[in-house]
Short mmCIF file of C-alpha atoms and ligand atoms in Angstrom, two decimals:
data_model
loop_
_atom_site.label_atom_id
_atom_site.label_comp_id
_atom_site.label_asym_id
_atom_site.label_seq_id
_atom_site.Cartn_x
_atom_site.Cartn_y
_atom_site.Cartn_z
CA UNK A 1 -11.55 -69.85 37.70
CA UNK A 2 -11.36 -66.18 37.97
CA UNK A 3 -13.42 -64.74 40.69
CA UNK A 4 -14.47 -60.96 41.74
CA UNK A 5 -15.21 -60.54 45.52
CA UNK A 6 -17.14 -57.68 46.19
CA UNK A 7 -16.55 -56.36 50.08
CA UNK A 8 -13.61 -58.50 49.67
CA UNK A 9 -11.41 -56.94 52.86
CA UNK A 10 -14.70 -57.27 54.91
CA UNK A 11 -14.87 -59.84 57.86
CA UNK A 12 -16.02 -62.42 55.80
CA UNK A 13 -15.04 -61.65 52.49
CA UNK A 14 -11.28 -61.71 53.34
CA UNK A 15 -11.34 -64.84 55.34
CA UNK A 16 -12.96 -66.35 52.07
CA UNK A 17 -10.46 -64.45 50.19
CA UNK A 18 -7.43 -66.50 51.65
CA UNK A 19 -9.40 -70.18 51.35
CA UNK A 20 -10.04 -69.19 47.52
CA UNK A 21 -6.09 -67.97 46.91
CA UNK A 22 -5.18 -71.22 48.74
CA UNK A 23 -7.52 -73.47 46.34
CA UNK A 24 -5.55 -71.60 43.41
CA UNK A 25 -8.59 -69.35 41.89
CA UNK A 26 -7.21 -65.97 40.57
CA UNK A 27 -9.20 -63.27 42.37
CA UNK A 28 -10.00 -59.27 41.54
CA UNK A 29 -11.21 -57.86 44.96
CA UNK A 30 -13.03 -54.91 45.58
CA UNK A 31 -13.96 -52.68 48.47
CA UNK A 32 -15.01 -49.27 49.50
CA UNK A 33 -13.27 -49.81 52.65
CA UNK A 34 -16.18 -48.23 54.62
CA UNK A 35 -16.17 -50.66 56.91
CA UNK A 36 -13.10 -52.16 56.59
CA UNK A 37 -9.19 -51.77 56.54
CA UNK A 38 -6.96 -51.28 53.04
CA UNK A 39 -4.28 -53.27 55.45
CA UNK A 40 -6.36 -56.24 55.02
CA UNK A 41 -5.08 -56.64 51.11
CA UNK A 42 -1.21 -56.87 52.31
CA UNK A 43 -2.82 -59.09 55.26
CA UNK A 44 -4.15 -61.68 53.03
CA UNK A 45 -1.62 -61.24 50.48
CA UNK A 46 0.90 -62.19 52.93
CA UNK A 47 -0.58 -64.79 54.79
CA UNK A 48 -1.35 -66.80 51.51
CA UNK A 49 1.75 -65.65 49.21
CA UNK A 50 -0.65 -64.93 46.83
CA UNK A 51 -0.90 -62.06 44.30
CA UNK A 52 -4.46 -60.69 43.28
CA UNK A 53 -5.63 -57.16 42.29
CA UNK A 54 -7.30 -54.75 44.45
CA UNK A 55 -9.59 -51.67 43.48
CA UNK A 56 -10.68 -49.13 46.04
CA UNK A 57 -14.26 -48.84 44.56
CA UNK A 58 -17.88 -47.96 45.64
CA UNK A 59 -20.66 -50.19 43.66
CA UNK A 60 -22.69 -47.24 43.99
CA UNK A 61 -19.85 -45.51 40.99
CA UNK A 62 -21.42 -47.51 38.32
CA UNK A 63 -18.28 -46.29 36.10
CA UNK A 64 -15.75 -47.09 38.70
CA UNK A 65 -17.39 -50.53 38.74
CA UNK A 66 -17.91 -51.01 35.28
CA UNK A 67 -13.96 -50.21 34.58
CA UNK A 68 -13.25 -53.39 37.19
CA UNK A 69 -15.74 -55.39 34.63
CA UNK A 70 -13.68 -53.56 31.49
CA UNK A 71 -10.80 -54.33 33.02
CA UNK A 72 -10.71 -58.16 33.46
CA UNK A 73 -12.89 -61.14 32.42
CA UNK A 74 -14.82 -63.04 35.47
CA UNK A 75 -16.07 -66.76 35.84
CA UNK A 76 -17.77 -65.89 38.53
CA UNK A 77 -19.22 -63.01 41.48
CA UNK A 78 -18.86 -63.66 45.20
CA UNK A 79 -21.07 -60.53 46.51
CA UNK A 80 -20.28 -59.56 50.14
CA UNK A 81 -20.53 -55.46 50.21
CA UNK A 82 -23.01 -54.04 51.64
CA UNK A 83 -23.60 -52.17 55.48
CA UNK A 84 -25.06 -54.57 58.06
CA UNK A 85 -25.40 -52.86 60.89
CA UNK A 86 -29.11 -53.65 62.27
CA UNK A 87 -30.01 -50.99 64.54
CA UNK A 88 -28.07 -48.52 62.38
CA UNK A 89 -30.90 -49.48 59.25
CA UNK A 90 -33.37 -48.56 61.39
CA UNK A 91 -32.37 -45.22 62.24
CA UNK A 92 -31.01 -44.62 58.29
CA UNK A 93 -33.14 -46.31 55.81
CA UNK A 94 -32.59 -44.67 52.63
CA UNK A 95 -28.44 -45.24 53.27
CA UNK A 96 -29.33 -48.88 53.95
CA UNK A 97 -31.73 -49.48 51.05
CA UNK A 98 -29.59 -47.18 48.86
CA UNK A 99 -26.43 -48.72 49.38
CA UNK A 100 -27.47 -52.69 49.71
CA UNK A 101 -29.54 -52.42 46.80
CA UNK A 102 -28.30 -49.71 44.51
CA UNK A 103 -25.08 -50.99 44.71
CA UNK A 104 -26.11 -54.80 44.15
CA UNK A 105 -28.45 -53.29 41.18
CA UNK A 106 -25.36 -51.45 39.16
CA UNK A 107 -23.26 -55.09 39.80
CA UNK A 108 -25.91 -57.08 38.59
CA UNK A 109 -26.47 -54.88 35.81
CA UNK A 110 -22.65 -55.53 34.55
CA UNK A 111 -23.15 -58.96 34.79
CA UNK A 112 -25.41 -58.73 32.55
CA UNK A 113 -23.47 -57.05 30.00
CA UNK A 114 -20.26 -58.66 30.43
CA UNK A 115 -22.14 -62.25 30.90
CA UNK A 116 -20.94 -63.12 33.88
CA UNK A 117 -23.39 -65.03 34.76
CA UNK A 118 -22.80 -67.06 38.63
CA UNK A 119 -22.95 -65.30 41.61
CA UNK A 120 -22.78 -66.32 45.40
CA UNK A 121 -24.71 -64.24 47.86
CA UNK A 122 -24.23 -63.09 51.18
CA UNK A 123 -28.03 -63.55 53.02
CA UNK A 124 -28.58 -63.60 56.31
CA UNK A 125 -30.49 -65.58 58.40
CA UNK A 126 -32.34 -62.50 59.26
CA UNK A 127 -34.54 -63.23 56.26
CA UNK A 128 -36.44 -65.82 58.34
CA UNK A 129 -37.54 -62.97 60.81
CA UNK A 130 -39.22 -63.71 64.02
CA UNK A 131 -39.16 -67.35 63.37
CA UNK A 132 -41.31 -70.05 66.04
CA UNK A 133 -40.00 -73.00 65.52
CA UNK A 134 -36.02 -73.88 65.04
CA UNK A 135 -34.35 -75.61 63.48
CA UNK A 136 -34.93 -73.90 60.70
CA UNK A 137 -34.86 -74.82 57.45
CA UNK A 138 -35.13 -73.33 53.94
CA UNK A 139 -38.41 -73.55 53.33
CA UNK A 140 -39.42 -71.24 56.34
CA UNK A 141 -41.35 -68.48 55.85
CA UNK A 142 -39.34 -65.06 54.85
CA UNK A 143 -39.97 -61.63 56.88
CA UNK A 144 -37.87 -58.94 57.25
CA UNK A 145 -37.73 -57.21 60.61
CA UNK A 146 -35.47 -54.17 60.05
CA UNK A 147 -34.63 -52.59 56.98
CA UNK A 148 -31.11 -54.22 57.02
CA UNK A 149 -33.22 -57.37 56.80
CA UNK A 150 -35.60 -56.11 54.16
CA UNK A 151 -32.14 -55.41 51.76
CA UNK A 152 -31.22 -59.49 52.31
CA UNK A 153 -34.68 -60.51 51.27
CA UNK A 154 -35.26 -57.62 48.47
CA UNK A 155 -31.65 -59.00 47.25
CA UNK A 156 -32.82 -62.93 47.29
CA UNK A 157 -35.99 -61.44 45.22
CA UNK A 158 -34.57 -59.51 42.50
CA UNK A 159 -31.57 -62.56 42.45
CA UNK A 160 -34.86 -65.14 41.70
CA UNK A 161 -36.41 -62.55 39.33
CA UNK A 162 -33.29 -62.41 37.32
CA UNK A 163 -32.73 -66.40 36.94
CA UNK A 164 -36.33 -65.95 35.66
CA UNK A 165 -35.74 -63.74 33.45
CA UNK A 166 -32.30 -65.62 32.29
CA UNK A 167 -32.28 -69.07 32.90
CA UNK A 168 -28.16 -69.57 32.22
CA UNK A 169 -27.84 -68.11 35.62
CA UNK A 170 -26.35 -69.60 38.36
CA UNK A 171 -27.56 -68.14 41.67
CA UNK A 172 -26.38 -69.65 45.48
CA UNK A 173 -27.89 -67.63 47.99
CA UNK A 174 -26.04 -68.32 51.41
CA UNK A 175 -27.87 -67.74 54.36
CA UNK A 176 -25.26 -66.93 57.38
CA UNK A 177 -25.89 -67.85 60.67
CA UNK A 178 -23.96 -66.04 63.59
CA UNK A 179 -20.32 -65.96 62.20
CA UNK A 180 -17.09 -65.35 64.70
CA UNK A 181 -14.03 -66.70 64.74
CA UNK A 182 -10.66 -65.46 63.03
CA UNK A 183 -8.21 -66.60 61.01
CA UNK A 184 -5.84 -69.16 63.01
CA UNK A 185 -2.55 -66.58 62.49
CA UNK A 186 -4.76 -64.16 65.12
CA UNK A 187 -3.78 -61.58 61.77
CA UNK A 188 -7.49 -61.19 60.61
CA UNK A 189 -10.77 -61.17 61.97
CA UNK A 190 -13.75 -58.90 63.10
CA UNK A 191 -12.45 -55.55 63.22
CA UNK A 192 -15.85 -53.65 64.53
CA UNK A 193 -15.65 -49.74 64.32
CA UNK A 194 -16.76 -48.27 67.69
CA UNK A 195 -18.82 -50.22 70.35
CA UNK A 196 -19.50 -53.76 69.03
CA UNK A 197 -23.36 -54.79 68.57
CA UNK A 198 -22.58 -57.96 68.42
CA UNK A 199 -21.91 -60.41 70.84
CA UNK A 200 -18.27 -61.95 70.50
CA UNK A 201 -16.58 -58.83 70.02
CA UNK A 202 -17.87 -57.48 72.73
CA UNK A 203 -17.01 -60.23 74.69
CA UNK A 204 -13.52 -60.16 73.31
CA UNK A 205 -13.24 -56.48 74.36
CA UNK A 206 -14.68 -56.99 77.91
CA UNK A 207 -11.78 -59.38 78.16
CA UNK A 208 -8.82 -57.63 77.21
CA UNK A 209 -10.37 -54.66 79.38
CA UNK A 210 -11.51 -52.73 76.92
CA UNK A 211 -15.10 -52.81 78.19
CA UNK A 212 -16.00 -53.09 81.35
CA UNK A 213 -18.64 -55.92 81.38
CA UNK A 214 -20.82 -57.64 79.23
CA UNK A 215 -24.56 -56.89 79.21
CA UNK A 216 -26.46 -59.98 79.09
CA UNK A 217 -29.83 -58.98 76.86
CA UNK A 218 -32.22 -60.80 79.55
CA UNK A 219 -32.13 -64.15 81.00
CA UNK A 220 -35.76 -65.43 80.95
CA UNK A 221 -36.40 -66.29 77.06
CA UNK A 222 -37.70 -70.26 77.24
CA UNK A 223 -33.96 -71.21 76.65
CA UNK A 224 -31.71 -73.55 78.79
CA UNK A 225 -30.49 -70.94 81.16
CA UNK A 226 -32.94 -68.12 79.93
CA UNK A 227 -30.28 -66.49 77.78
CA UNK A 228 -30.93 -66.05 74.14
CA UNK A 229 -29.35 -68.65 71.65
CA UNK A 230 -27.60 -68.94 68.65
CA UNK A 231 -26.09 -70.61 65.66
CA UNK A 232 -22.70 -69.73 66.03
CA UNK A 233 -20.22 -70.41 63.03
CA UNK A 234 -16.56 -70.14 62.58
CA UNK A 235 -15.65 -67.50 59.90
CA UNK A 236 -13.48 -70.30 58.02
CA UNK A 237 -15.90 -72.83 57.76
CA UNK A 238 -18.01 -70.28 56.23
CA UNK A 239 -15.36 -69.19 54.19
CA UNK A 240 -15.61 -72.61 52.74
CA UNK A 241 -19.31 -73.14 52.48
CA UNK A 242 -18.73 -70.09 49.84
CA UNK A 243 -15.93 -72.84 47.93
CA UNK A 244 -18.54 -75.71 47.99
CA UNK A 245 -20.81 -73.13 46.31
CA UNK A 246 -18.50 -72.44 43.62
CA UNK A 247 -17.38 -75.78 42.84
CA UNK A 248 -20.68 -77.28 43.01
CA UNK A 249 -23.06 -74.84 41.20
CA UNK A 250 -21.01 -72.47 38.88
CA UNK A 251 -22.43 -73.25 36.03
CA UNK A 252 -25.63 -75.03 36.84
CA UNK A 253 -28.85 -72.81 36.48
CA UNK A 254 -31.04 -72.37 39.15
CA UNK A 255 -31.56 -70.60 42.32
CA UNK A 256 -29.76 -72.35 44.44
CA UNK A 257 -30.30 -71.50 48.72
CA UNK A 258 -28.70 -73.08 51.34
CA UNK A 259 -28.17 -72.27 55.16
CA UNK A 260 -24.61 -71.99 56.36
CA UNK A 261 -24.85 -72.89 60.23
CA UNK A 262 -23.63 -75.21 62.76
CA UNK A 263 -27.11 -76.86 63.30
CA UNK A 264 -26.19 -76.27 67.61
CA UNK A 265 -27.30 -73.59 69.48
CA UNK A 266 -25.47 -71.92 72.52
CA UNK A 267 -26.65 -69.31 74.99
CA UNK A 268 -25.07 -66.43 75.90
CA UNK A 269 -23.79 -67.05 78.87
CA UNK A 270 -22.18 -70.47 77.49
CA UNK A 271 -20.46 -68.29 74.94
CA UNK A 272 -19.15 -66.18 78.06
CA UNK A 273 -18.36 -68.91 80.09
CA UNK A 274 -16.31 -71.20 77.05
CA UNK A 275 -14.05 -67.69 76.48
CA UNK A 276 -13.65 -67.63 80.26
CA UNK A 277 -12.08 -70.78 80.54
CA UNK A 278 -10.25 -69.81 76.88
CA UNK A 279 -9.05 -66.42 77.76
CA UNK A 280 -8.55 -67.92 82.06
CA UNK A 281 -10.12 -64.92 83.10
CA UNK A 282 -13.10 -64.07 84.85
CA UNK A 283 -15.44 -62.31 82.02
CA UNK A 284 -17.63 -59.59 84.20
CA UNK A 285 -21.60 -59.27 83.71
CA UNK A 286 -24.81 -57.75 83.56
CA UNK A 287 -28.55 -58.81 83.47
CA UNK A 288 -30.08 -56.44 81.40
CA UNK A 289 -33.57 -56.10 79.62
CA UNK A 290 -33.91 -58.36 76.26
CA UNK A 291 -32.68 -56.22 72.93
CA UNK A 292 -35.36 -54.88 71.41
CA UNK A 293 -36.19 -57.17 68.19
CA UNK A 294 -33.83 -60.09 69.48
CA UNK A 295 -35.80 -63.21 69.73
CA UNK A 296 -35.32 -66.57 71.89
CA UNK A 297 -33.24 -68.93 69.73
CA UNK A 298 -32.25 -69.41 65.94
CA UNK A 299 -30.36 -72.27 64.68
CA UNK A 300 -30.15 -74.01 61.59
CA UNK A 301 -31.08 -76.87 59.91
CA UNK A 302 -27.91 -77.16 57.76
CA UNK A 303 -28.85 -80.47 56.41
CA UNK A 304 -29.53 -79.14 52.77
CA UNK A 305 -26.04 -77.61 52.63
CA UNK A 306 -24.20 -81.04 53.96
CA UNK A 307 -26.75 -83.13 51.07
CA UNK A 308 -26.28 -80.98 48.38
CA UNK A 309 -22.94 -79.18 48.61
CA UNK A 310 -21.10 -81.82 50.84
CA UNK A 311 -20.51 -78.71 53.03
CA UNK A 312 -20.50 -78.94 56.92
CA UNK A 313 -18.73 -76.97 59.35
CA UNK A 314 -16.05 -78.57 61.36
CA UNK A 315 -14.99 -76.16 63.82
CA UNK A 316 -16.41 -76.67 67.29
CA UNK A 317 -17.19 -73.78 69.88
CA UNK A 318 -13.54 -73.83 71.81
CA UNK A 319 -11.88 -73.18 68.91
CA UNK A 320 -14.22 -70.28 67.79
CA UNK A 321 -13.47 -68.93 71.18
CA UNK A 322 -9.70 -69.55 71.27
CA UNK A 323 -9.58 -68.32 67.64
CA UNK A 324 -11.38 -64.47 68.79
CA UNK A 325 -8.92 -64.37 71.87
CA UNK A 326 -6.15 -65.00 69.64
CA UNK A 327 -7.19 -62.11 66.67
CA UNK A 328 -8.21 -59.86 70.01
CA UNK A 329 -4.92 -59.89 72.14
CA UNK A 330 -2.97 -59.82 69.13
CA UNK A 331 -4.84 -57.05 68.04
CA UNK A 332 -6.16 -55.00 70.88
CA UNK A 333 -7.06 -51.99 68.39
CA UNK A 334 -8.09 -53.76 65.11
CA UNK A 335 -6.19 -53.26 62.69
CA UNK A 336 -5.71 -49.15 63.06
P1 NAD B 401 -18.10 -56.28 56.74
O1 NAD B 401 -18.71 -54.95 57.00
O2 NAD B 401 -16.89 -56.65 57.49
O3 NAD B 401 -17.82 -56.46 55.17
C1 NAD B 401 -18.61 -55.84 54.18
C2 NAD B 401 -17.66 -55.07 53.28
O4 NAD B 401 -18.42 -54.39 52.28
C3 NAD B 401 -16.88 -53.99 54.04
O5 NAD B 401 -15.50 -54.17 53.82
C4 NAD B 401 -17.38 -52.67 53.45
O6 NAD B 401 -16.36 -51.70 53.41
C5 NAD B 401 -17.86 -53.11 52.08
N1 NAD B 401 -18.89 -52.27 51.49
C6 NAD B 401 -20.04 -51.81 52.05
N2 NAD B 401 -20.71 -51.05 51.17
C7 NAD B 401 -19.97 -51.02 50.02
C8 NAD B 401 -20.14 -50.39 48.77
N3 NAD B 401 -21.18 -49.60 48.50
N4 NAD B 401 -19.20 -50.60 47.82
C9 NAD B 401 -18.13 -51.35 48.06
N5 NAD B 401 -17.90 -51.95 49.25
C10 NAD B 401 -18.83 -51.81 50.23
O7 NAD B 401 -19.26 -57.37 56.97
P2 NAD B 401 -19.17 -58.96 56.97
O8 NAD B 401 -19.51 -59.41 58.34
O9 NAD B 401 -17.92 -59.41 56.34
O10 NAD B 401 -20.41 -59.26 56.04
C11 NAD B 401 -20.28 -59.57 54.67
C12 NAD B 401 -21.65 -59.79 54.07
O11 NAD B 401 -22.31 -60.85 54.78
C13 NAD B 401 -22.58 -58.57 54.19
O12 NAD B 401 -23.36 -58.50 53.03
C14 NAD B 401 -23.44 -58.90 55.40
O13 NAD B 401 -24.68 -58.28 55.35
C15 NAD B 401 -23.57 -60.41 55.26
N6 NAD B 401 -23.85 -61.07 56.55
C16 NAD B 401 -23.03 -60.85 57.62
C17 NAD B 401 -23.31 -61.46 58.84
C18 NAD B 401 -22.44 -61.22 60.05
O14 NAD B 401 -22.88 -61.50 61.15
N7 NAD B 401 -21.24 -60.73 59.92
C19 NAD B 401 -24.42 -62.31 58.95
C20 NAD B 401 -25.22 -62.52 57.83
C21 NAD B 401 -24.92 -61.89 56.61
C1 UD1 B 402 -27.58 -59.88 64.82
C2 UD1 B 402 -28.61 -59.18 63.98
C3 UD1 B 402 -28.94 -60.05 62.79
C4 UD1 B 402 -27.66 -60.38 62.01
C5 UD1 B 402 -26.70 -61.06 62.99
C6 UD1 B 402 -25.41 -61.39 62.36
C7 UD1 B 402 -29.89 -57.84 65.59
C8 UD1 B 402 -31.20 -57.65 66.27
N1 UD1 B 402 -29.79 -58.92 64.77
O1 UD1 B 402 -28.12 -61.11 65.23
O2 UD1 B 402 -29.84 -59.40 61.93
O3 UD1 B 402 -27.97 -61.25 60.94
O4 UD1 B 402 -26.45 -60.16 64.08
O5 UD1 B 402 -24.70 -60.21 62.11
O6 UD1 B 402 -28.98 -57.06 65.74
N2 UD1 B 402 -26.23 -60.28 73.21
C9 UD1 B 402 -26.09 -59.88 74.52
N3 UD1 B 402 -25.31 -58.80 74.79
C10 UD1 B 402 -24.66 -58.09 73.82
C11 UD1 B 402 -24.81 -58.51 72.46
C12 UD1 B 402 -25.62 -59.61 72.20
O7 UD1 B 402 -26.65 -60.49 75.44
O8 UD1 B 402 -23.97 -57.10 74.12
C13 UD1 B 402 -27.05 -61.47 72.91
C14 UD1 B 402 -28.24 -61.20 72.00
O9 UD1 B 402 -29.38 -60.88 72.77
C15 UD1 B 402 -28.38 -62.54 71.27
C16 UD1 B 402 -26.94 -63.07 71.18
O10 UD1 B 402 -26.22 -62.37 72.19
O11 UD1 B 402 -29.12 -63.46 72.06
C17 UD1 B 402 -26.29 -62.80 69.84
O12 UD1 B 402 -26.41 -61.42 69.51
P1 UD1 B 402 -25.70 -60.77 68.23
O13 UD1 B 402 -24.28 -61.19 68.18
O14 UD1 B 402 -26.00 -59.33 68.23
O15 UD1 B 402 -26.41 -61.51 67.00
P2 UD1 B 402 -27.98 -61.64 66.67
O16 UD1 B 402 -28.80 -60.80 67.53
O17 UD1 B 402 -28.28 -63.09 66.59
#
């Protein structure tokens, strides 16, 4: 099966990459590498001894994009570009909704054309918004919260428009809980630009001394210890939800939506306290006001996923942790 990975040298797109190339699928990757390393392709290439091509290429270029689709002949779309940097949407809107949805327009626009008609989505579990009761499953009601959030669920709602319209389309929309992790080689993983937002590479850079301590983002939410919780997922295993996907619904019609999460949720401070004993350091931190917009605790019910894809994720907390140490002393600068 020959695939095209959009935002393929992205955090999660390249870790899917390599669990594609090692199933045998014949990949075209591309990437605007605004948020991500050109290294990555040699990275991957090298770690699977795998050949694939590789096109430096905006989604917003509707030529550039359509030569990729002139170029070669797909089975299938695995659609991970896009920006997805939360408080960054709020501040720039139009760059947000431009990019996430312009882009995903002009790719879904060749599909048309060239009949390629499967595609595997990137969502979020953002799309649930301020949610009240976890776990949460499917059926929940959608809201988006930030405009970030609004692209994920405009995306899910133009994807469901255009099985309507066409009803030979084959549409799995993955909704990612809180992915970290790296690849076990400690050669790829999250390779933030800047501060990290999120929580395990900051972590990760408090430990290697990078930072100097972790601000906890309150510690009275109606939680086990008072710290927020999450779903946290290793990058592989959601890597291979994305294989389930393709094995089990190219080709079948329908709108398919699944959650990809762990189904546990951990605090912060039991993610701090699991890399302390991981990294044998002492991880330094503060009590701080909650994060404006974070709420209590998200978690999935990933039941639907395990039923109907045979997909579960395997890969328990410790090795999440051990796996970020790994990719973060091996790598104390990324990958520049
Ligand atoms: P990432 O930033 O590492 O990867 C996204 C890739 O898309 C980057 O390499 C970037 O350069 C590329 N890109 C962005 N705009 C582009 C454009 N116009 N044309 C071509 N390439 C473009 O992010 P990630 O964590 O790997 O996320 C992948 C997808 O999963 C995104 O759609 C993201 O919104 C979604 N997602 C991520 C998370 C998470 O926590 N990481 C959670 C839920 C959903
Ligand atoms: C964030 C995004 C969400 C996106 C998800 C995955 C926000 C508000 N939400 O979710 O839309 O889908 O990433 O990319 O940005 N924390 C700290 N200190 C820190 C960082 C985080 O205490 O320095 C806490 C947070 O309050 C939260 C948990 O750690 O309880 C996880 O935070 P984070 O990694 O940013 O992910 P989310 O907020 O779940």
């Amino acid at each position: 099966m020959k695939v095209l990975v959009t935002g393929g040298t992205g955090y999660i797109g390249s870790h899917t990459c390599i669990e594609l190339l090692e199933r045998g699928y014949e990949l075209v990757v591309f990437d605007s590498l605004v948020n991500s390393s050109e290294k990555v392709v040699d990275i991957v290439k090298s770690i699977t001894g795998k050949d694939f091509k590789f096109y430096k290429c905006d989604m917003l270029d509707a030529d550039g994009l359509e030569q990729i689709f002139e170029d070669n002949k797909f089975d299938s779309v695995v659609h991970f570009a896009g920006l997805k940097a939360v408080g960054e949407s709020v501040e720039m809107p139009v760059k947000y909704y431009t990019n996430n949805i312009c882009g995903t327009l002009n790719l879904l626009r060749l599909m048309e054309k060239y009949e390629v008609r499967n595609i595997v989505f990137s969502s979020s579990a953002t799309v649930y918004g301020d949610v009240k009761t976890v776990p949460i499953s499917e059926d929940f009601p959608l809201s988006a919260t930030n405009p970030y959030g609004g692209t994920k669920l405009m995306i899910e709602n133009i994807l469901k428009d255009l099985f309507v319209s066409d009803n030979r389309f084959s549409v799995s929309i993955l909704r990612y809980f809180n992915p970290i992790g790296a690849h076990i080689s400690g050669r790829l993983g999250e390779n933030p630009r800047g501060i990290p937002n999120n929580l395990m590479p900051y972590i990760t850079q408090v430990a290697i001394g990078k930072l100097d301590y972790l601000r906890v983002f309150g510690d009275t939410y109606p939680t086990r210890d008072g710290t927020g919780v999450r779903d946290y997922i290793h990058v592989v295993d959601l890597a291979i939800g994305h294989i389930k996907a393709l094995e089990k619904k190219t080709g079948i019609p329908g709108v398919h939506i699944y959650n990809l999460g762990t189904g546990i949720g951990y605090s912060v401070l039991e993610i701090l306290h699991t890399m302390e004993e991981v990294c044998k350091k002492k991880i330094p931190y503060r009590i701080v006001s909650p994060r404006a917009g974070d709420i209590a605790q998200c978690y999935a019910d990933a039941s639907k996923a395990l039923l109907e894809l045979g997909w579960k994720a395997e890969r328990g907390l410790k090795q999440m942790c051990e796996d970020s140490w790994r990719w973060q002393s091996m790598n104390p600068n990324g990958l520049e």
